CSV table of C-alpha atoms and ligand atoms in Angstrom, one decimal:
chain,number,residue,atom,x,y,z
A,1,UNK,CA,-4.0,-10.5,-20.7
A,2,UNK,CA,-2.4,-12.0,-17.6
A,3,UNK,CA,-5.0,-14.6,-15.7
A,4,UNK,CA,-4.5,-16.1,-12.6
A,5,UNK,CA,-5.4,-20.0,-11.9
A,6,UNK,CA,-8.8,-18.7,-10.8
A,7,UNK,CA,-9.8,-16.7,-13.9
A,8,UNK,CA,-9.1,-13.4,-12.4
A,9,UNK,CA,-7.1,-10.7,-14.2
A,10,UNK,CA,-3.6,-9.9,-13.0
A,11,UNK,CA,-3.0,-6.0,-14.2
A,12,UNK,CA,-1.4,-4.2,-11.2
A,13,UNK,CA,1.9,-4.3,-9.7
A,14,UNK,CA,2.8,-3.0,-5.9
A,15,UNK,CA,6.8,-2.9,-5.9
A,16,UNK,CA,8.4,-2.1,-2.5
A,17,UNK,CA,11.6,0.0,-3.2
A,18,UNK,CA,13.0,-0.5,0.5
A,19,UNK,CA,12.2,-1.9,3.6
A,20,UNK,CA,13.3,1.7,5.7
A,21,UNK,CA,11.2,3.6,6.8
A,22,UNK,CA,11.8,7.4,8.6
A,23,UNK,CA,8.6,6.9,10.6
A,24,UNK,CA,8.2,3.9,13.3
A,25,UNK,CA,4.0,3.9,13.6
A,26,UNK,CA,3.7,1.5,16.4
A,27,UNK,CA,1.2,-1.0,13.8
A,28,UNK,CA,4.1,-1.6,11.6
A,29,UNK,CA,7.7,-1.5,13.0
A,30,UNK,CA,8.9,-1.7,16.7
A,31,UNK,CA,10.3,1.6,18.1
A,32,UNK,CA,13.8,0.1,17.4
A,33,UNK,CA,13.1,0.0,13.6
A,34,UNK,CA,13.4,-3.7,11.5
A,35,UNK,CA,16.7,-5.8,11.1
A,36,UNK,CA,17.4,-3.4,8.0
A,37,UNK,CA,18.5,-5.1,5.0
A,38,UNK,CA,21.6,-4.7,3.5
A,39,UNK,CA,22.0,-3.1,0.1
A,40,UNK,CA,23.4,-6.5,-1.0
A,41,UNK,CA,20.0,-8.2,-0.3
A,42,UNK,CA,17.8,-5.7,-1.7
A,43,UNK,CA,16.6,-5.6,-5.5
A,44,UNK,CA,18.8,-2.6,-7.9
A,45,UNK,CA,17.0,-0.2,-9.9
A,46,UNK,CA,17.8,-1.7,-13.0
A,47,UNK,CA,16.5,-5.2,-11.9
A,48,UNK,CA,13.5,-3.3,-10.7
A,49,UNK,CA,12.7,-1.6,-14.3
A,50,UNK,CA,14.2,-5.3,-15.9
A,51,UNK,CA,11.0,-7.3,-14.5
A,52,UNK,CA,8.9,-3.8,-14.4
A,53,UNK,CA,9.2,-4.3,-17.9
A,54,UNK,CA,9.0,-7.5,-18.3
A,55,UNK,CA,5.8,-8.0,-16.1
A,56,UNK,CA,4.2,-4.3,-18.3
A,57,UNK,CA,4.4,-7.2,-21.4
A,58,UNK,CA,2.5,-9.5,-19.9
A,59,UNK,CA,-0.3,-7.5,-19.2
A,60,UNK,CA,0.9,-5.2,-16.3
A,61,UNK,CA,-0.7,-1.5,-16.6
A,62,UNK,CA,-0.3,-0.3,-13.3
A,63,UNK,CA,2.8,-0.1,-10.9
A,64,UNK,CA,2.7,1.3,-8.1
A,65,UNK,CA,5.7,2.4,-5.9
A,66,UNK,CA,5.3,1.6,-2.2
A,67,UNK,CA,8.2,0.8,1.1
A,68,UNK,CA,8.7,1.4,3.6
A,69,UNK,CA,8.9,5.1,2.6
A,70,UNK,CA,10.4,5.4,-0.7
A,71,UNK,CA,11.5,8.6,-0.2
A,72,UNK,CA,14.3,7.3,2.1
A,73,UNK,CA,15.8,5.5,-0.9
A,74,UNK,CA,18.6,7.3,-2.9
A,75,UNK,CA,17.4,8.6,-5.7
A,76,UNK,CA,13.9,7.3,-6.2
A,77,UNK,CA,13.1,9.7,-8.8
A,78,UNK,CA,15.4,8.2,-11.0
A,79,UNK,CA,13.4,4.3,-11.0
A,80,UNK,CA,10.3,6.8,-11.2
A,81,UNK,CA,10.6,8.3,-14.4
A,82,UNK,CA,12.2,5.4,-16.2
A,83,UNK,CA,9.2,3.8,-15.0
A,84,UNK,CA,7.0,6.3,-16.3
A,85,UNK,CA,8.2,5.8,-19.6
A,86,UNK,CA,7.7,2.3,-20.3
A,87,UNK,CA,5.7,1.4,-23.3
A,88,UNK,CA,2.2,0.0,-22.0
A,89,UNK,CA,2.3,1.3,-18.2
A,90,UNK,CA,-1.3,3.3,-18.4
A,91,UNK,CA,-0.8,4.2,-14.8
A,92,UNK,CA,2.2,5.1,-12.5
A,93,UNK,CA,1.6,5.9,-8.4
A,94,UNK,CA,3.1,5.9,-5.3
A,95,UNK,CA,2.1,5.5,-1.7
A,96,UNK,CA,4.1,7.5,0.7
A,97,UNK,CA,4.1,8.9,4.6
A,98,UNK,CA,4.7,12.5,2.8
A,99,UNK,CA,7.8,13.3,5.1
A,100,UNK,CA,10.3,14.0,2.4
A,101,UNK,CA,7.9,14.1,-0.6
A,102,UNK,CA,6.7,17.6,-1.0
A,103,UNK,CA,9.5,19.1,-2.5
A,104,UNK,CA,9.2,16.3,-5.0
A,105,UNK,CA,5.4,17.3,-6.1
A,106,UNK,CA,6.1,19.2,-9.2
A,107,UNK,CA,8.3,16.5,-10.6
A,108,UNK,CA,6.2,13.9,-10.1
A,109,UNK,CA,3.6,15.8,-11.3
A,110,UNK,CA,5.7,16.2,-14.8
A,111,UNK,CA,6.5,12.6,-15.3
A,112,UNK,CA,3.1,12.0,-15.2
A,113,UNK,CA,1.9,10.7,-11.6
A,114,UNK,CA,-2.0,11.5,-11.7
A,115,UNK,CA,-2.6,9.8,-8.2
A,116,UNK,CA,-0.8,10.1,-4.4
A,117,UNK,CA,-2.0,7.7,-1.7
A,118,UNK,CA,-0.6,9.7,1.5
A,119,UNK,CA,-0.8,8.0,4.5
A,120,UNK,CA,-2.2,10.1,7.2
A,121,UNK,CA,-3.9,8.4,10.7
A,122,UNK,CA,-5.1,11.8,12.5
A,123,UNK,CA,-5.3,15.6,12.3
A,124,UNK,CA,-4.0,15.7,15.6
A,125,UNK,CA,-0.3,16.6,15.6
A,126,UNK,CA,0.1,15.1,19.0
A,127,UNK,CA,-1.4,11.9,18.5
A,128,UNK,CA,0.5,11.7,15.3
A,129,UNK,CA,3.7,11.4,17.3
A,130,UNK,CA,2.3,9.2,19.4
A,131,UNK,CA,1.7,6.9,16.7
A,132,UNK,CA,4.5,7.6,14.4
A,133,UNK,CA,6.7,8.4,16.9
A,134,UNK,CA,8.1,11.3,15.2
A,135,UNK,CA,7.2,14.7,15.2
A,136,UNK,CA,6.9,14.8,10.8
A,137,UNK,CA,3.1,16.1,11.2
A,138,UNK,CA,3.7,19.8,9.6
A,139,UNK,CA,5.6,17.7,6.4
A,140,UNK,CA,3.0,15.8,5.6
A,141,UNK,CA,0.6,18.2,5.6
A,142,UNK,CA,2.7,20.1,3.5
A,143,UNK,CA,3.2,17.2,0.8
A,144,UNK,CA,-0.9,17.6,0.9
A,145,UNK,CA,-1.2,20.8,0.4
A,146,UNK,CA,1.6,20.6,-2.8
A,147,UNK,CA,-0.1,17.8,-4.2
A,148,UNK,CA,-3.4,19.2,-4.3
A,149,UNK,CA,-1.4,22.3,-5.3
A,150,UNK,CA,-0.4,20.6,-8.2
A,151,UNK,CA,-3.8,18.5,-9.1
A,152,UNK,CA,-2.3,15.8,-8.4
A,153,UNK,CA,-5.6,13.5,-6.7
A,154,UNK,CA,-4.8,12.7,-2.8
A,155,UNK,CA,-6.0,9.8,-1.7
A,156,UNK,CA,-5.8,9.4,2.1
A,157,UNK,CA,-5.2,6.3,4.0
A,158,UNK,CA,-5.8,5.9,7.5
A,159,UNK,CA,-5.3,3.3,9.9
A,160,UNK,CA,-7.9,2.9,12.3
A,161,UNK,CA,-6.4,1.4,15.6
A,162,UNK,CA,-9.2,0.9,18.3
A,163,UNK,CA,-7.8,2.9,21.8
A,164,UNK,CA,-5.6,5.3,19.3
A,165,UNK,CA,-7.2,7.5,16.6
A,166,UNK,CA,-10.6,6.2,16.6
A,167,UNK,CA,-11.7,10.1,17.7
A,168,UNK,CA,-10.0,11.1,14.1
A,169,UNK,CA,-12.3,8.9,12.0
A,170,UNK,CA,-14.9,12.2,12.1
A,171,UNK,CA,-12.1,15.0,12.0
A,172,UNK,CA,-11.1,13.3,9.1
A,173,UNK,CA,-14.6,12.7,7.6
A,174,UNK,CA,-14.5,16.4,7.6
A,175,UNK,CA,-11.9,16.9,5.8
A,176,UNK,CA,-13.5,16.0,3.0
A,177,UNK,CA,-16.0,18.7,3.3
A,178,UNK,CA,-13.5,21.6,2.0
A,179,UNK,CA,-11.2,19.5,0.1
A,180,UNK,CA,-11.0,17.1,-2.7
A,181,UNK,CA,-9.5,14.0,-0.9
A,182,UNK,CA,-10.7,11.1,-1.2
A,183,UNK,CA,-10.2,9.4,2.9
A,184,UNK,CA,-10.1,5.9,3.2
A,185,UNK,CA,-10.3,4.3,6.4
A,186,UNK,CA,-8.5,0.4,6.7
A,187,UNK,CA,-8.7,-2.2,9.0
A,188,UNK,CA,-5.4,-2.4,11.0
A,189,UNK,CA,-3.6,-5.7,9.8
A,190,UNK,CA,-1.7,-8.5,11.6
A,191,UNK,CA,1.8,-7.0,10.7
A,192,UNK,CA,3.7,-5.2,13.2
A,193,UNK,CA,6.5,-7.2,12.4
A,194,UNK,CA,6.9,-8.4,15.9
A,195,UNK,CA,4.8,-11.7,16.0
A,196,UNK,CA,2.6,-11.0,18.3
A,197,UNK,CA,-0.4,-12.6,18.1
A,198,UNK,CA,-3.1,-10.7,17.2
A,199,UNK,CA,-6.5,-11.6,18.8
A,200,UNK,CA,-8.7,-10.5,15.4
A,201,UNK,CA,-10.0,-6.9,14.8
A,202,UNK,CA,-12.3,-4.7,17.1
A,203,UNK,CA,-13.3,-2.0,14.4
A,204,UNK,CA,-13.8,-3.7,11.4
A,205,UNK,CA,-15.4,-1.9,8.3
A,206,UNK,CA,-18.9,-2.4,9.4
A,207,UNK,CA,-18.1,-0.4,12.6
A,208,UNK,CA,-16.0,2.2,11.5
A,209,UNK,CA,-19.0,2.7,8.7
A,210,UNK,CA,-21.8,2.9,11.7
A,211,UNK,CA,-19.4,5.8,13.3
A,212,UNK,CA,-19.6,8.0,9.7
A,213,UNK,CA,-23.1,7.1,9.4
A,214,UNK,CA,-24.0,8.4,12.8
A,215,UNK,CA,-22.2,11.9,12.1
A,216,UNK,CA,-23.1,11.5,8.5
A,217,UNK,CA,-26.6,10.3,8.4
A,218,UNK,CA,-27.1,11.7,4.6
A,219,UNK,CA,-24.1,9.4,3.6
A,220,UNK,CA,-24.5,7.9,0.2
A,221,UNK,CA,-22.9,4.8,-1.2
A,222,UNK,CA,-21.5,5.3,-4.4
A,223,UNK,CA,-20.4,2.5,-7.2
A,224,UNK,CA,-17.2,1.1,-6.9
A,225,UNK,CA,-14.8,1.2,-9.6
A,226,UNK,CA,-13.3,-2.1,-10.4
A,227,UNK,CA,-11.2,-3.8,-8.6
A,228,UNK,CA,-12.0,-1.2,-6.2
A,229,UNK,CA,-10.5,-2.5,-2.8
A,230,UNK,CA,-12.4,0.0,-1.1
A,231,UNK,CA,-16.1,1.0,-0.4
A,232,UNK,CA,-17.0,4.3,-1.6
A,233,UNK,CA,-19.1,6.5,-0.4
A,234,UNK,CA,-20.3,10.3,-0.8
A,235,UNK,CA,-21.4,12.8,1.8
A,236,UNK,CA,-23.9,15.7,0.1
A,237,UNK,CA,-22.0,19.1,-0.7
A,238,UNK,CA,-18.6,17.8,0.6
A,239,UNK,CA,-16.0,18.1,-2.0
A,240,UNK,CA,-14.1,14.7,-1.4
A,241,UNK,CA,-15.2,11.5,-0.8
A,242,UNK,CA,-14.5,8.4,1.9
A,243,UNK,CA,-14.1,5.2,1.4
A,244,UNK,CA,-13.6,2.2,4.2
A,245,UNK,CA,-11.1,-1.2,2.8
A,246,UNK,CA,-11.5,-4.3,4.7
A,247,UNK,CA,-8.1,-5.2,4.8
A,248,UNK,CA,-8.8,-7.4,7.7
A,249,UNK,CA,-11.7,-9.0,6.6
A,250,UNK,CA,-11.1,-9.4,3.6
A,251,UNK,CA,-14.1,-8.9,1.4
A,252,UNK,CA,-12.4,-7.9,-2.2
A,253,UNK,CA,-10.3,-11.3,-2.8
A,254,UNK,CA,-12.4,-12.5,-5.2
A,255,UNK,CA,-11.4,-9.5,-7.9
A,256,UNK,CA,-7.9,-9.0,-6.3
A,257,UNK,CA,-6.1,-7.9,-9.6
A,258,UNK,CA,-2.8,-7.0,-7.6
A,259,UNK,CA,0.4,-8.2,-7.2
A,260,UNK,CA,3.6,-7.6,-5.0
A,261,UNK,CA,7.2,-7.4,-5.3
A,262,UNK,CA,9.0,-7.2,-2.1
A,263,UNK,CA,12.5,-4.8,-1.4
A,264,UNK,CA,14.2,-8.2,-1.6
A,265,UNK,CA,12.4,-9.0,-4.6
A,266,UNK,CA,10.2,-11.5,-3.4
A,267,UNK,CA,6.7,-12.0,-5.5
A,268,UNK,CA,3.8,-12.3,-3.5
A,269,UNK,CA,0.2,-13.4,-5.1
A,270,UNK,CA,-1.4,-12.3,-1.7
A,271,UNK,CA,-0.5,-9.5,0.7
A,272,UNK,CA,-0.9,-12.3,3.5
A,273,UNK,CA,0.8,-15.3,1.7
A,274,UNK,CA,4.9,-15.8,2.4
A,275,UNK,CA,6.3,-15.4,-1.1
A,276,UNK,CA,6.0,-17.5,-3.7
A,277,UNK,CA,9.4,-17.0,-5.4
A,278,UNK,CA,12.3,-14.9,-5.1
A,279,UNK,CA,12.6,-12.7,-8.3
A,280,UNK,CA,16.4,-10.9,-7.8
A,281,UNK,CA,18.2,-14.4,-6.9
A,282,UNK,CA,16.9,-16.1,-10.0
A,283,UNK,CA,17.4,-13.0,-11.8
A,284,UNK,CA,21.5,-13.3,-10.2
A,285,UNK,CA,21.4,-16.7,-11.3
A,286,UNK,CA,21.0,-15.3,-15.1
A,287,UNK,CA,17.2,-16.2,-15.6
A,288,UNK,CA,15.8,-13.7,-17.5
A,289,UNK,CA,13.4,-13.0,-20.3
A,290,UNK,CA,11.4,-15.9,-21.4
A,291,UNK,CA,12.5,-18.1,-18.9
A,292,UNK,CA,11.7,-15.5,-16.3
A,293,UNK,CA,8.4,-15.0,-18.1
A,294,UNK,CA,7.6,-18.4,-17.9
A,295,UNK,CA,8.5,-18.7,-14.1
A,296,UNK,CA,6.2,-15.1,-13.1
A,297,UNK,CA,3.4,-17.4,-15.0
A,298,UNK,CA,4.0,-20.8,-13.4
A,299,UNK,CA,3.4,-18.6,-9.8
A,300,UNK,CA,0.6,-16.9,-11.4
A,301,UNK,CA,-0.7,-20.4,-11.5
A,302,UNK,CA,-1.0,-21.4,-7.9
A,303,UNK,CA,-2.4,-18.1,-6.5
A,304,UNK,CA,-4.3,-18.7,-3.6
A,305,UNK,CA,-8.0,-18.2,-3.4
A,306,UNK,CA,-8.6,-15.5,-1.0
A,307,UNK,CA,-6.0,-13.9,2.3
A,308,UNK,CA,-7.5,-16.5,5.0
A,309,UNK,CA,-5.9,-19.6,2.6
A,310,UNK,CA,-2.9,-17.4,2.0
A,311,UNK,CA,-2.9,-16.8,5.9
A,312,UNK,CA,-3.6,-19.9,6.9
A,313,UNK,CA,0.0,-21.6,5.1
A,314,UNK,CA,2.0,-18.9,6.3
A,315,UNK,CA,1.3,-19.1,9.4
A,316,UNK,CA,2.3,-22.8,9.3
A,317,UNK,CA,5.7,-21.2,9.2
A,318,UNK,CA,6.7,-20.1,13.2
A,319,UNK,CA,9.5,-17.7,12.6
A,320,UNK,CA,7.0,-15.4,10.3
A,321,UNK,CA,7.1,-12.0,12.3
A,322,UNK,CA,6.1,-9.8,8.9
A,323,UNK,CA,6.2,-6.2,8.8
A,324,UNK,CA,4.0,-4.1,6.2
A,325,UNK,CA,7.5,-2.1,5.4
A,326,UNK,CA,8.7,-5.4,4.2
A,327,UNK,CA,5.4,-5.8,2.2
A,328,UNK,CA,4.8,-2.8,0.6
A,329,UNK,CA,1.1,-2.0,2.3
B,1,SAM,N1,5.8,4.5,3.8
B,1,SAM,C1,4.7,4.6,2.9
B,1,SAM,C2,3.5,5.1,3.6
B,1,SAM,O1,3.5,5.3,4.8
B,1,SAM,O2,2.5,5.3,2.9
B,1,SAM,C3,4.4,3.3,2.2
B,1,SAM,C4,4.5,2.0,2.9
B,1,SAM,S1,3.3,1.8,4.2
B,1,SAM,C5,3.8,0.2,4.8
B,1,SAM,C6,1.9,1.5,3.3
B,1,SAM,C7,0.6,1.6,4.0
B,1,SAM,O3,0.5,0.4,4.9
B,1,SAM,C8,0.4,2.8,4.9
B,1,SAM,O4,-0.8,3.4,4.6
B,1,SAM,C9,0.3,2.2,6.3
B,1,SAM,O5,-0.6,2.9,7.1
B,1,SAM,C10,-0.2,0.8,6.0
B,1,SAM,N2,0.0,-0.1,7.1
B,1,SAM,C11,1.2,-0.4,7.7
B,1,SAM,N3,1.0,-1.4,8.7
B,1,SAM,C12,-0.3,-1.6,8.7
B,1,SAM,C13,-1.2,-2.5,9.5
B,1,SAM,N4,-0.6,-3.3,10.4
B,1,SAM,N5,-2.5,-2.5,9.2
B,1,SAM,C14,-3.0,-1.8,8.2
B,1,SAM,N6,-2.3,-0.9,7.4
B,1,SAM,C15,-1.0,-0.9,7.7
C-alpha cells in the first residue's frame, strides 16, 4: 500500500494525456487557446503506460484519463486499452467534454471502462456556446445518450459560475429525475490560465446546496463512498443522484487519495501545488524502475497537508498563470 507522509493512502492516478483542448470554456483557457505544447515536451504513450505501470505496483488501482480533451490526442484508444490491461488496475476512466467521444462508446465499453465523467455546465444550447465558445452542444449530448446506451455510468460535472449557468443548477437537478446520472455541481477554481486574480468564490457548496434544497425540499443526503470528493445526495423517485464537490473550499483534503501526472509529465501531490517533480525528463535522463520508484516515493513523502498550503507556495511563484487543461481537472 502506498502512504503519503501524512498516513493517507495514495491509490488513484489522474494522468493528463494533452494539454489541447477543442472547446475554450471561458473558466479554463482564454478564447485564443494556451501556448500549446509541442509534441517534444509532452509525455509518449509508452512513457505513459512505463510509470502507469510502474505506479499500478506500488499500489495504484485507479487511473484515470483526463486533458485537456483526450479525445483531441491521436489515437487515445490505443494508451486506453493497454492501460486496461495492466495487471492490478481495478479501475480504468476517463473524463471528457463528449465532443468527439460518442462514436468511441462501444469500445470503451469492451475494454472495460465502467465509469464516464462528462463534463456538461447547462442544458441550454445557447449558453453552452457562450461558455464553451463552440457550438458542440448536440455531441455531447449524444456521447450521453451512447453511454447510457451502453451502461456505461455517466457521471456529470458541472461548473457553477455565478452570473453564467447558475439558472441550470435546477434544469440539471432535473435531469436526474428520468435518467440515471449521477450530477455533480463544483466550485469554479482559480485556473483560467490567465493569472487573474481571483477575488474567492461567490457560490460555494453551501449555496449551490441551499438552491437544490429550495426546489428539492425532500432532498436526502446519502453516505459518501470513500474518498468520495463529493457530497451525495438523493432526491425521492428520481432515478439519478447529485452530488456538490468543494473544489474551492476544499473540504476533502484530509482523505485526498489522488494523484496527478501532467501532459508534460509533471507529478503533482495536490491539484493546487506547482509540481513536485518532472517524471518524463528523469525518465530521458534513463531513471527508471527502482530508482524511479524510489524518486515517486521520496515526493510521496513531502505531500502537502491540504490545497490552501499547496496554494499558498505556489503562489509564491509570480509567473504561475495555471490552466486546468494543463492539470488534468
Ligand atoms: N476535456 C475534459 C473535460 O472537459 O471533461 C477533461 C479536462 S477538463 C480540464 C476537466 C474538468 O475540469 C472539467 O469538468 C472542467 O469543467 C473542469 N474545470 C476546468 N476549469 C475549471 C475551473 N476553473 N474550476 C472548476 N472546474 C474546472
Amino acid at each position: 500500500m502506498l502512504l503519503d507522509n501524512h498516513g493517507r493512502k495514495i491509490n488513484y492516478l489522474r494522468l493528463a494525456v494533452t494539454d489541447r483542448c477543442n472547446l475554450r470554456c471561458f473558466y479554463c483557457m482564454p478564447e485564443d487557446g494556451l501556448n500549446w505544447l509541442s509534441r517534444k515536451e509532452l509525455m509518449t504513450y509508452e512513457e505513459m503506460l512505463q510509470v502507469c505501470t510502474l505506479l499500478v505496483k506500488m499500489g495504484i488501482e485507479k487511473i484515470r484519463i483526463t486533458g485537456g480533451e483526450p479525445f483531441v490526442r491521436k489515437d487515445i484508444m490505443q494508451l486506453l486499452t493497454a492501460l486496461s490491461k495492466l495487471d492490478g488496475l481495478k479501475e480504468l476512466s476517463l473524463t471528457t467534454n463528449g465532443v468527439l467521444t460518442a462514436p468511441h462508446v462501444a469500445e470503451l465499453k469492451a475494454i472495460g471502462v465502467r465509469s464516464v465523467n462528462l463534463s456538461l455546465d447547462t442544458l441550454d444550447a445557447n449558453r453552452f456556446f457562450t461558455i464553451t465558445r463552440r457550438d458542440e452542444f448536440a455531441s455531447v449530448m449524444e456521447t450521453m445518450e451512447q453511454l447510457l446506451k451502453h451502461d456505461i455510468e455517466v457521471k456529470i460535472n458541472a461548473v457553477v459560475m455565478a452570473g453564467k449557468n447558475t439558472q441550470d443548477i435546477i434544469p440539471l437537478v432535473q435531469l436526474t429525475k428520468e435518467l440515471p446520472v449521477s450530477v455533480r455541481f463544483i466550485e469554479e477554481m482559480p485556473f483560467n490560465g490567465e493569472g487573474h486574480s481571483y477575488s474567492g468564490i461567490v457560490w460555494d457548496y453551501v449555496r449551490i446546496f441551499d438552491d437544490i434544497r429550495q426546489s428539492f425540499p425532500d432532498i436526502q443526503k446519502v453516505p459518501d463512498p470513500q474518498f468520495s470528493t463529493s457530497y451525495n445526495y438523493n432526491i425521492p423517485g428520481h432515478k439519478g443522484s447529485v452530488g456538490i464537490i468543494a473544489a474551492y473550499s476544499r473540504t476533502f483534503c484530509g482523505t485526498c487519495n489522488r494523484i496527478r501526472i501532467t501532459p508534460q509529465g509533471t507529478l503533482k501531490n495536490c491539484l493546487y501545488d506547482d509540481g513536485v517533480l518532472n517524471i518524463k525528463d528523469l525518465m530521458r535522463l534513463g531513471v527508471y524502475d527502482v530508482k524511479l520508484e524510489e524518486t515517486l516515493r521520496a515526493a510521496f513523502n513531502v505531500r502537502e497537508r491540504d490545497g490552501w498550503e499547496a496554494e499558498r507556495k505556489r503562489l509564491e511563484n509570480p509567473n504561475f498563470h495555471e490552466s486546468m487543461a494543463t492539470i488534468g481537472g
